[in-house]
Amino acid sequence: MLHLRTYRQFCLLGLLLCIVGCAKMGKPDGGWYDETPPRVMGCSPDDKATDVHSQKITIYFDEFIKLENSSEKVVVSPPQMESPEIKSGGKRITIELRDTLRENTTYTIDFSDAITDNNEGNPLGNFTYSFSTGSEIDTLEVSGYVIDAKDLEPIKGILVGLYDNLADSAFQQEPMLRVARTDGSGHFVIKGVKSGTYRIYALEDVDANYFFSQKSERLAFTTDLITPSFKPDFRQDTIWRDSLHIETINRVGYTHFLPDDIVLRAFTEILTDRYLIKKERKDADRLSFYFSYGNEELPVIEALNFNADALLLETNQHHDTLTYWITDTALVNQDTLRYVAHYLKSDSTGALVQYADTAETVSKSPYVRRMKEQAKEEERWRKTQEKRKKKGQSYDSIMPRKELIPKINIPADMLPSSVVQIEFPTPILEMNTEGIHLFMKNDTVWNPVDVVFEKSRRSDVPSYGPAQRFYEVHLPDDSLWMEGGEYSLELDSAAFTDIYGHMNGVTKKGMKVKGQNDLTTITLRLDNLAGTTCVVQLLSTQGKVVAEVSTNNGVAVFNYVKPGAYYARLFVDSNHNGIWDTGDFAAGQQGEMVYYYPEKMECKAKWEVDNHWNTSRIDLFHLKPSEITKQKPDKDKKIKLRNAERARKMGIEYLPKITN
């Protein structure tokens, strides 16, 4: 019995140990993610081999790998006119070059971050394979950044290339000699460069011919000549004991390739080729034309089945979007309009020539459909009136005419400098200015004040033709609204009549202006730009322009600023037209210079901000604050972030794998 009892106790103990052991082995929240990128184990032919004549290359790795977006990320130099075949499978990548190999030429295959391990996606960053068809291999490098000239955004994936032909025309006539692509920081490295003198360009190569051939292609150039060189140098190599403590710092020698600070500012030229993008009659009461580029000489409409006098033109500032309002209601109900549009169009040489476009445009909202919808609306109105009559309520026996409803746009936080905009759904034919009233509250009494009502002066609304729908309200002589003042804008009934005879009803809108106690002032002193005409822009934390001023005395003042956080940007207004102008390659003209104030400005009510700004103190490619930079660096640390989050949830310290 004793042995049996002992045996049972041992069995029970073993069962308990098994249960406990199983419980400890389980990891419901998963294990740690691998942070180690794949390693290259060998290449055929060898990396940096010479006298190579094989067009097939194989690269071997220590683990299963994936190749992501090879057509976009992998760049072969010299550029290949026929795309190479690049495949990955298991632990290898094979590349087959289809262009005939050039004699005595160094070839580089830049994989960027296209190679990742199969499980966690750890990228093998900045890996480049190279070989030479001659007895020597070129190893010089040039590097730098490409940013957008208009807003200094880093440009990812744009092509950067060298020419040993120093003529300006080479960029428009022959492919680049050696190329690279920018990463998520706009950074590029062109490798395998031979000693010599070069010109460098960036190109958004739409047609994949490796030279600038279309005006729609974004480009960058510099007049500086590039002479690659190198020098011995030292860098600090930090050895970490753990994630927080440094073990030692060693000085390690390396080859420093120059230049490594090239900055290319990319722009898209103005597309001056003029053609009709589309014409449409989206609504029955208007006919719209959309051109690729505007011209002061407006189209002439020759009507074929209607009277062209019934058309009233509304156009934007650049005359590239034109809307012809149909003033005759009988013609509005005509579904098909046939006409000949005479307008200027670019020919094959780029010259503007007269063109006649015979067209038939059909309304997208046919007459029959609109009549059915109108009948339904009338029936709903009739039933409503019958119900009111049965309940003994007041009712109408005749359906009232459609009312003209203005849209009054008053800023939610109205400032003394704000402009009140009024938009009508259809063009205004008649206006009674005596029916427009503005009152200001004085204690408890509303006193009338003079008001100016005129067509909108904004450049972003179509107020440049005889058809007018956009207006603005302001005080005489463009005086500012009174700080802390309360106003009431009132429109009498029938103050406005549109081209179809519709009139507005009584409209009343209140406005309250913020006072100085609610606002602040920002002054920016441009220490190195006094005497230079600049447009300075105040930006929100999302990078949007909230205010701008033009100055040539080196001081930009923003009054009546709401409390909050702001950034600032300026451009040098070289031609004094108040807008940023792009570049022109043929004329050797760069886009106008743009600078960002390097810090965020925190503004409080009643506290004035007065800052000095020297635009030359920081490198251009590091100038834009990261908080408003939309193009972020490539996410090469995503696995470490996932491991850190897992450690946080487990309540333990995260010690990342340290790689030198």
XYZ file of C-alpha atoms in Angstrom:
660
model
C 0.000 0.000 0.000
C 2.825 2.358 0.811
C 4.453 1.866 -2.548
C 1.135 2.323 -4.294
C 0.468 5.559 -2.359
C 3.997 6.817 -3.149
C 3.508 5.917 -6.779
C 0.257 7.864 -6.929
C 1.909 10.869 -5.266
C 4.712 10.835 -7.819
C 2.167 10.639 -10.675
C 0.201 13.553 -9.240
C 3.407 15.603 -8.798
C 4.478 14.843 -12.353
C 1.090 15.878 -13.688
C 1.275 19.166 -11.788
C 4.799 19.853 -13.064
C 3.640 19.133 -16.594
C 0.734 21.564 -16.271
C 2.974 24.271 -14.793
C 5.645 23.677 -17.421
C 3.110 23.928 -20.225
C 1.744 27.149 -18.746
C 5.224 28.692 -18.626
C 6.055 27.676 -22.188
C 3.038 29.367 -23.700
C 3.494 32.906 -25.128
C 0.038 34.176 -25.999
C 1.399 37.526 -27.122
C 4.036 36.024 -29.462
C 7.829 36.063 -29.415
C 10.378 38.719 -30.219
C 10.658 39.873 -33.814
C 13.929 39.318 -35.637
C 15.792 42.608 -36.122
C 18.710 41.286 -38.167
C 18.705 42.085 -41.911
C 19.839 39.403 -44.376
C 23.584 39.125 -45.105
C 25.234 38.630 -48.477
C 27.120 35.297 -48.496
C 28.593 35.520 -51.982
C 28.124 36.684 -55.565
C 28.728 35.247 -59.020
C 30.642 36.989 -60.519
C 32.244 38.325 -57.344
C 31.298 41.770 -56.132
C 33.785 44.341 -57.548
C 35.146 41.759 -60.005
C 36.986 42.927 -63.136
C 37.110 41.605 -66.716
C 33.485 40.451 -66.398
C 31.643 39.528 -69.607
C 28.698 37.607 -68.217
C 25.338 39.370 -68.312
C 23.884 37.108 -65.628
C 24.586 37.811 -61.944
C 23.588 35.777 -58.880
C 23.698 37.063 -55.298
C 23.428 34.593 -52.371
C 22.114 35.351 -48.853
C 22.162 33.682 -45.451
C 18.347 33.460 -45.213
C 15.214 33.534 -47.325
C 14.692 36.994 -48.802
C 12.113 39.090 -50.630
C 12.666 41.702 -53.346
C 10.212 44.603 -53.091
C 9.336 46.951 -55.990
C 12.443 46.065 -57.960
C 11.264 48.038 -61.005
C 11.176 51.219 -58.900
C 13.927 50.687 -56.334
C 16.668 48.819 -58.195
C 18.804 51.090 -60.387
C 21.406 49.842 -62.855
C 24.185 52.144 -63.957
C 24.976 52.863 -66.771
C 21.206 53.065 -67.385
C 19.742 50.187 -69.369
C 17.564 50.967 -72.371
C 16.075 47.471 -72.153
C 14.972 46.711 -68.617
C 17.005 43.955 -66.927
C 15.282 40.834 -65.623
C 15.540 40.721 -61.813
C 14.179 37.732 -59.906
C 14.323 36.527 -56.320
C 13.771 33.025 -55.041
C 14.712 31.349 -51.777
C 18.068 32.700 -50.666
C 19.196 34.215 -53.955
C 18.624 37.026 -56.431
C 19.399 36.684 -60.141
C 19.885 39.614 -62.500
C 20.130 39.321 -66.265
C 21.262 42.433 -68.143
C 19.747 42.575 -71.619
C 21.704 45.510 -73.040
C 25.069 44.678 -74.592
C 27.844 45.274 -72.058
C 30.111 48.231 -72.783
C 33.864 47.789 -72.866
C 36.005 49.061 -69.980
C 32.957 50.179 -68.025
C 32.042 49.884 -64.357
C 28.501 48.622 -63.737
C 26.648 49.146 -60.470
C 23.339 47.642 -59.369
C 21.930 49.695 -56.506
C 19.229 47.815 -54.572
C 18.486 50.624 -52.097
C 16.185 49.006 -49.480
C 14.486 46.608 -51.911
C 16.007 43.495 -50.260
C 14.344 42.368 -47.007
C 14.230 39.140 -45.039
C 11.249 36.921 -45.729
C 9.748 36.909 -42.211
C 10.002 40.350 -40.618
C 10.823 42.580 -43.572
C 14.146 43.845 -42.194
C 15.753 45.749 -45.082
C 19.317 45.291 -46.251
C 19.810 49.022 -46.673
C 21.976 50.707 -49.303
C 23.344 47.505 -50.830
C 25.127 47.997 -54.163
C 26.722 45.312 -56.328
C 29.359 46.332 -58.877
C 31.671 44.864 -61.504
C 33.802 46.062 -64.397
C 34.124 44.842 -67.961
C 37.688 46.177 -67.998
C 40.770 45.579 -65.924
C 39.963 48.359 -63.436
C 36.852 49.244 -61.478
C 35.752 52.814 -60.793
C 34.947 53.435 -57.125
C 34.365 57.171 -56.734
C 31.025 58.415 -55.412
C 29.043 61.658 -55.361
C 26.055 62.240 -53.104
C 23.580 64.829 -51.910
C 19.883 65.630 -51.734
C 16.994 66.483 -54.048
C 14.247 68.720 -52.665
C 11.208 70.400 -54.178
C 12.070 73.981 -55.062
C 8.613 75.241 -54.074
C 8.372 73.861 -50.522
C 11.727 72.120 -49.805
C 10.016 68.716 -49.479
C 12.468 65.810 -49.896
C 11.684 64.027 -53.164
C 11.692 60.241 -53.017
C 12.435 58.073 -56.048
C 13.569 60.779 -58.447
C 16.394 59.884 -60.833
C 19.759 61.649 -60.389
C 22.398 61.330 -63.085
C 25.814 62.481 -64.283
C 26.960 63.615 -67.743
C 30.568 63.791 -68.899
C 29.261 65.765 -71.893
C 29.259 69.252 -70.347
C 27.053 70.880 -73.000
C 23.665 72.074 -71.694
C 21.963 70.333 -74.611
C 23.153 66.871 -73.456
C 20.383 66.699 -70.836
C 17.798 66.939 -73.625
C 19.494 64.745 -76.208
C 21.287 61.765 -74.663
C 20.817 59.379 -71.710
C 22.535 59.953 -68.391
C 25.918 58.317 -67.921
C 25.565 57.120 -64.311
C 22.386 57.200 -62.250
C 20.877 56.698 -58.789
C 17.509 57.235 -57.129
C 16.721 59.208 -53.999
C 15.488 57.534 -50.819
C 12.768 58.696 -48.434
C 14.980 61.539 -47.204
C 15.660 62.773 -50.724
C 19.238 61.479 -50.381
C 21.139 59.933 -53.305
C 24.530 58.292 -53.833
C 25.886 57.792 -57.354
C 28.516 55.043 -57.211
C 31.086 53.591 -59.583
C 32.119 57.016 -60.887
C 35.306 57.507 -62.909
C 37.685 60.432 -62.302
C 36.698 63.435 -64.394
C 34.405 66.445 -64.563
C 30.629 66.115 -64.774
C 27.320 67.919 -64.794
C 24.571 66.592 -62.544
C 20.785 66.630 -63.014
C 17.668 65.204 -61.362
C 14.744 63.990 -63.451
C 11.280 62.542 -62.884
C 11.671 60.379 -65.958
C 8.115 59.849 -67.216
C 9.030 58.097 -70.480
C 12.038 56.131 -69.125
C 14.525 57.418 -71.704
C 16.921 58.874 -69.091
C 16.921 62.432 -70.473
C 14.662 65.504 -70.254
C 12.178 65.185 -73.107
C 8.831 66.411 -71.763
C 7.871 69.637 -70.025
C 5.721 67.634 -67.625
C 8.866 65.957 -66.235
C 10.082 67.459 -62.960
C 13.781 68.324 -63.155
C 16.658 69.917 -61.290
C 19.980 71.269 -62.491
C 22.960 73.224 -61.276
C 25.551 75.246 -63.151
C 28.286 73.913 -60.847
C 30.661 71.336 -62.329
C 31.138 68.132 -60.327
C 34.670 66.763 -59.854
C 34.603 63.569 -57.740
C 37.415 63.045 -55.247
C 38.167 61.310 -51.972
C 40.221 61.733 -48.842
C 41.067 59.612 -45.810
C 38.911 60.532 -42.849
C 37.810 59.346 -39.422
C 34.427 58.788 -37.841
C 33.311 57.889 -34.359
C 32.286 54.250 -33.916
C 30.173 53.903 -30.764
C 30.141 50.570 -28.907
C 27.068 50.258 -26.659
C 26.963 48.256 -23.460
C 23.155 48.334 -23.681
C 20.493 50.671 -25.069
C 21.357 53.415 -22.560
C 25.062 53.080 -21.768
C 28.097 53.585 -24.018
C 30.942 51.105 -23.615
C 33.531 53.010 -25.660
C 33.931 55.351 -28.633
C 36.558 54.450 -31.222
C 37.985 56.521 -34.084
C 37.671 54.466 -37.253
C 39.286 55.401 -40.534
C 37.295 55.369 -43.764
C 37.368 56.752 -47.307
C 35.409 59.994 -47.525
C 34.021 60.553 -51.041
C 33.390 64.125 -52.204
C 31.281 66.032 -52.989
C 28.693 64.699 -50.519
C 26.570 67.810 -50.014
C 25.069 68.511 -53.456
C 21.599 70.089 -53.220
C 19.332 69.990 -56.256
C 16.057 71.978 -56.196
C 13.535 70.312 -58.477
C 10.698 72.071 -60.280
C 8.193 71.519 -63.076
C 8.237 74.060 -65.867
C 5.088 75.954 -66.822
C 3.196 73.837 -69.342
C 2.606 76.418 -72.065
C 1.344 73.949 -74.671
C -2.336 74.841 -75.035
C -5.035 72.314 -75.802
C -8.617 71.638 -74.782
C -8.718 69.073 -71.975
C -12.478 68.603 -71.996
C -15.803 70.325 -72.589
C -18.959 69.388 -70.736
C -22.476 70.416 -69.828
C -22.614 68.978 -66.341
C -25.591 71.165 -65.472
C -28.253 72.160 -67.978
C -27.737 75.891 -67.377
C -24.030 76.064 -68.243
C -21.414 74.933 -70.751
C -17.813 74.518 -69.495
C -14.417 74.394 -71.241
C -11.172 73.290 -69.529
C -7.859 74.194 -71.210
C -4.353 73.048 -70.298
C -3.158 76.653 -70.350
C -4.918 80.006 -70.502
C -4.733 82.831 -73.020
C -5.986 86.410 -73.068
C -7.621 85.764 -76.442
C -10.801 83.991 -75.377
C -12.655 81.380 -77.458
C -15.435 82.427 -79.814
C -18.560 80.251 -79.841
C -20.314 79.987 -83.201
C -23.773 78.577 -82.453
C -25.323 76.107 -84.903
C -28.719 75.309 -83.331
C -29.148 78.193 -80.863
C -28.463 81.906 -80.396
C -24.941 82.528 -79.067
C -26.130 85.832 -77.505
C -27.717 83.688 -74.794
C -24.250 82.781 -73.427
C -22.720 84.773 -70.549
C -19.040 84.100 -69.803
C -17.536 83.391 -66.365
C -13.776 82.775 -66.279
C -10.946 82.455 -63.790
C -7.849 84.635 -63.572
C -5.746 82.517 -65.942
C -8.531 81.971 -68.498
C -7.957 78.227 -68.560
C -11.393 77.374 -67.097
C -14.347 79.015 -68.842
C -18.044 78.610 -68.055
C -20.731 79.907 -70.388
C -23.987 80.418 -68.526
C -27.102 79.918 -70.645
C -29.355 82.889 -69.915
C -32.349 81.753 -72.032
C -34.496 79.312 -70.009
C -35.900 77.814 -73.234
C -32.334 77.018 -74.286
C -31.605 75.546 -70.840
C -34.346 73.023 -71.587
C -32.706 72.091 -74.904
C -30.686 68.942 -74.243
C -28.264 69.161 -77.191
C -26.169 72.176 -78.172
C -24.287 72.159 -81.479
C -21.604 74.751 -82.094
C -18.134 75.512 -83.427
C -15.607 76.635 -80.806
C -12.830 78.799 -82.274
C -9.772 78.984 -79.990
C -5.976 79.080 -79.941
C -4.228 75.714 -79.767
C -0.540 74.737 -79.829
C 0.645 72.965 -82.963
C 3.433 70.361 -83.139
C 6.086 73.097 -82.902
C 4.482 74.683 -79.835
C 3.211 77.744 -81.731
C -0.356 78.942 -81.099
C -2.665 78.637 -84.100
C -6.393 79.152 -84.579
C -8.391 75.950 -84.334
C -12.053 75.269 -85.042
C -13.661 72.503 -82.996
C -17.106 71.443 -84.198
C -18.894 69.847 -81.277
C -22.203 68.566 -79.962
C -22.615 68.735 -76.194
C -25.437 66.941 -74.400
C -26.693 67.899 -70.953
C -25.912 65.320 -68.276
C -29.233 66.244 -66.696
C -31.805 65.773 -69.530
C -34.973 67.863 -69.690
C -37.310 64.891 -69.161
C -35.518 63.842 -65.967
C -35.549 67.383 -64.597
C -39.254 67.741 -65.330
C -39.973 64.505 -63.453
C -37.978 65.718 -60.460
C -39.763 69.072 -60.585
C -43.172 67.338 -60.701
C -42.271 65.274 -57.630
C -41.198 68.406 -55.785
C -44.461 70.157 -56.685
C -46.476 67.131 -55.527
C -44.653 67.096 -52.155
C -45.340 70.817 -51.744
C -49.054 70.365 -52.640
C -49.494 67.580 -50.072
C -47.814 69.685 -47.397
C -50.186 72.574 -48.068
C -53.223 70.255 -47.958
C -52.141 68.969 -44.532
C -51.748 72.530 -43.261
C -55.214 73.409 -44.612
C -56.853 70.426 -42.855
C -55.197 71.436 -39.553
C -56.509 74.965 -39.912
C -53.008 76.350 -40.395
C -52.047 79.033 -42.917
C -51.282 77.645 -46.366
C -50.438 78.771 -49.909
C -52.510 77.984 -52.965
C -49.728 78.888 -55.421
C -46.228 77.420 -55.167
C -43.776 80.277 -54.588
C -41.070 80.952 -57.121
C -37.619 79.531 -56.462
C -35.637 81.816 -54.172
C -32.085 82.995 -54.792
C -30.070 81.966 -51.719
C -26.724 83.714 -51.136
C -23.959 81.942 -49.223
C -22.334 84.380 -46.793
C -18.858 83.201 -45.786
C -17.790 84.724 -42.476
C -14.666 83.282 -40.791
C -15.436 81.345 -37.623
C -12.736 83.367 -35.845
C -13.214 86.753 -37.468
C -10.182 89.037 -37.284
C -9.998 92.812 -37.888
C -8.361 91.997 -41.260
C -10.865 89.337 -42.351
C -12.828 89.664 -45.591
C -16.493 88.660 -45.768
C -17.310 86.778 -48.989
C -20.759 86.323 -50.569
C -21.315 83.637 -53.197
C -24.438 83.218 -55.338
C -25.371 79.957 -57.101
C -26.067 81.764 -60.397
C -24.796 85.015 -61.967
C -26.374 88.254 -60.754
C -28.193 90.395 -63.328
C -29.380 93.268 -61.131
C -28.344 94.560 -57.726
C -29.941 97.172 -55.491
C -27.134 98.394 -53.232
C -29.653 100.324 -51.126
C -30.912 96.945 -49.962
C -27.508 96.066 -48.447
C -27.106 97.209 -44.831
C -24.369 96.957 -42.219
C -24.985 97.742 -38.549
C -22.549 97.965 -35.643
C -23.516 97.441 -32.022
C -22.804 100.311 -29.647
C -23.775 99.218 -26.134
C -27.316 97.977 -26.834
C -27.966 100.129 -29.914
C -27.330 98.985 -33.493
C -26.077 101.918 -35.571
C -25.818 101.845 -39.367
C -22.300 102.107 -40.834
C -21.126 102.617 -44.398
C -20.394 99.462 -46.316
C -18.674 98.671 -49.630
C -20.114 95.830 -51.701
C -18.138 94.852 -54.805
C -17.064 91.885 -56.873
C -14.531 89.613 -55.234
C -10.850 90.487 -55.529
C -9.703 86.955 -54.713
C -7.599 85.309 -57.412
C -8.933 81.816 -56.671
C -12.561 82.465 -57.703
C -13.898 82.916 -61.274
C -14.651 86.654 -61.174
C -12.947 87.730 -64.395
C -15.835 87.701 -66.873
C -19.173 89.470 -67.318
C -20.935 86.744 -65.290
C -20.516 87.635 -61.606
C -21.345 85.320 -58.684
C -18.674 86.197 -56.101
C -18.732 89.399 -54.044
C -17.161 90.761 -50.883
C -18.203 93.129 -48.108
C -15.802 95.495 -46.375
C -15.596 98.918 -44.803
C -14.768 102.034 -46.887
C -11.108 102.572 -47.804
C -10.421 98.950 -46.807
C -10.543 99.949 -43.142
C -10.199 97.135 -40.622
C -13.119 95.838 -38.641
C -13.141 97.248 -35.107
C -11.437 95.017 -32.555
C -14.050 93.317 -30.411
C -16.824 94.873 -32.518
C -20.175 93.239 -33.260
C -21.722 93.714 -36.704
C -24.881 92.644 -38.470
C -24.992 92.254 -42.267
C -28.545 92.441 -43.611
C -29.879 92.017 -47.159
C -33.354 93.239 -48.033
C -35.703 91.051 -50.027
C -35.186 91.412 -53.809
C -31.825 93.180 -53.347
C -30.391 90.741 -55.902
C -31.889 89.279 -59.067
C -30.127 86.558 -61.045
C -30.132 85.961 -64.813
C -33.260 83.774 -64.489
C -35.261 86.336 -62.537
C -34.868 84.642 -59.143
C -34.647 87.032 -56.158
C -33.197 86.697 -52.711
C -35.240 86.776 -49.515
C -34.467 88.699 -46.357
C -31.052 87.634 -45.074
C -29.348 88.516 -41.794
C -25.916 87.434 -40.585
C -24.118 88.420 -37.389
C -20.341 88.923 -37.058
C -18.170 89.292 -33.966
C -14.575 90.447 -34.345
C -11.837 89.243 -32.009
C -10.095 91.886 -29.930
C -6.406 92.441 -29.206
C -6.766 90.627 -25.884
C -7.580 87.500 -27.896
C -4.752 87.952 -30.421
C -1.017 88.431 -30.780
C 1.510 89.932 -33.184
C 4.429 88.142 -34.858
C 7.412 90.108 -36.148
C 10.124 88.375 -38.175
C 13.333 90.289 -38.846
C 15.129 89.014 -41.942
C 18.689 89.800 -40.929
C 20.335 88.958 -44.253
C 17.546 89.971 -46.670
C 17.052 93.685 -46.007
C 16.478 95.418 -49.344
C 15.304 92.174 -50.991
C 11.646 91.765 -51.920
C 10.290 88.714 -50.127
C 6.883 87.204 -49.548
C 6.750 85.840 -45.990
C 4.070 83.284 -45.151
C 2.750 82.216 -41.760
C 1.968 78.487 -41.709
C -0.288 76.343 -39.545
C 0.985 73.185 -37.858
C -0.304 71.330 -40.939
C 1.886 73.499 -43.190
C -1.011 75.504 -44.696
C -0.677 79.241 -45.379
C -2.776 81.247 -42.906
C -1.376 84.710 -43.701
C 1.281 86.321 -45.887
C 2.941 89.716 -46.249
C 5.300 91.186 -48.813
C 8.299 93.160 -47.574
C 11.478 94.702 -48.938
C 12.810 96.278 -45.740
C 13.738 93.033 -43.985
C 10.822 93.121 -41.525
C 7.627 91.058 -41.807
C 4.824 91.868 -39.362
C 1.735 89.695 -38.863
C -0.945 91.523 -36.902
C -4.068 89.996 -35.383
C -2.752 86.454 -35.118
C -4.787 83.884 -33.211
C -2.919 82.181 -30.343
C -1.385 78.863 -31.276
C 1.647 77.255 -32.886
C 2.982 78.481 -36.223
C 5.793 77.981 -38.687
C 7.075 80.454 -41.264
C 8.279 80.284 -44.855
C 9.430 82.907 -47.330
C 10.320 83.081 -50.986
C 12.473 85.698 -52.672
C 10.085 87.484 -55.046
C 12.611 88.193 -57.798
C 10.131 89.634 -60.305
C 7.904 91.380 -57.700
C 4.695 89.676 -58.832
C 3.708 88.365 -55.395
C 3.648 84.676 -56.380
C 6.273 81.927 -56.376
C 7.671 81.377 -59.885
C 9.006 78.074 -61.131
C 12.191 77.548 -63.134
C 12.967 77.318 -66.847
C 15.748 74.984 -67.972
C 16.233 76.505 -71.436
C 16.618 79.967 -69.900
C 18.923 78.661 -67.158
C 16.438 79.945 -64.578
C 15.945 78.282 -61.198
C 12.717 78.422 -59.199
C 12.620 81.348 -56.797
C 14.485 80.644 -53.550
C 12.438 79.354 -50.627
C 13.433 79.281 -46.945
C 11.773 77.991 -43.765
C 12.108 79.462 -40.303
C 13.767 76.500 -38.540
C 11.671 76.477 -35.354
C 8.045 76.325 -34.298
C 6.697 79.581 -32.855
C 4.382 79.277 -29.850
C 2.106 82.322 -29.675
C -0.023 83.386 -26.715
C -2.713 86.040 -26.519
C -1.348 89.542 -25.756
C 2.250 88.257 -26.045
C 4.148 89.664 -29.005
C 6.654 87.404 -30.783
C 9.727 89.156 -32.197
C 12.283 86.825 -33.830
C 15.416 87.294 -35.917
C 15.757 85.083 -39.000
C 18.993 84.512 -40.889
C 18.223 82.262 -43.859
C 21.887 81.352 -44.468
C 22.594 79.684 -41.112
C 21.245 76.202 -41.875
C 21.838 73.924 -44.860
C 18.934 74.104 -47.284
C 18.155 70.375 -47.170
C 17.911 70.457 -43.348
C 15.909 73.675 -43.216
C 12.276 72.518 -43.328
C 10.993 71.525 -39.861
C 10.332 67.792 -39.673
C 6.876 68.315 -38.124
C 5.538 69.812 -41.384
C 7.633 67.677 -43.742
C 5.205 65.306 -45.451
C 7.810 63.023 -47.051
C 9.190 61.082 -44.093
C 12.369 58.937 -44.105
C 11.971 55.278 -45.034
C 10.736 53.144 -42.124
C 13.853 51.047 -41.624
C 13.255 50.720 -37.870
C 9.734 49.272 -37.905
C 10.769 45.929 -36.357
C 12.534 47.658 -33.470
C 9.442 49.756 -32.875
C 7.283 46.612 -32.717
C 9.682 44.963 -30.252
C 9.780 48.104 -28.120
C 5.967 48.161 -27.995
C 5.880 44.499 -26.974
C 8.429 45.160 -24.188
C 6.326 48.072 -22.933
C 3.229 45.875 -22.719
C 5.225 43.228 -20.808
C 6.587 45.850 -18.397
C 10.230 45.071 -19.159
C 13.167 47.082 -20.522
C 13.712 46.856 -24.264
C 17.361 46.306 -25.249
C 17.583 46.541 -29.051
C 20.190 44.698 -31.037
C 23.045 47.163 -31.558
C 24.663 47.236 -34.983
C 27.677 49.409 -35.768
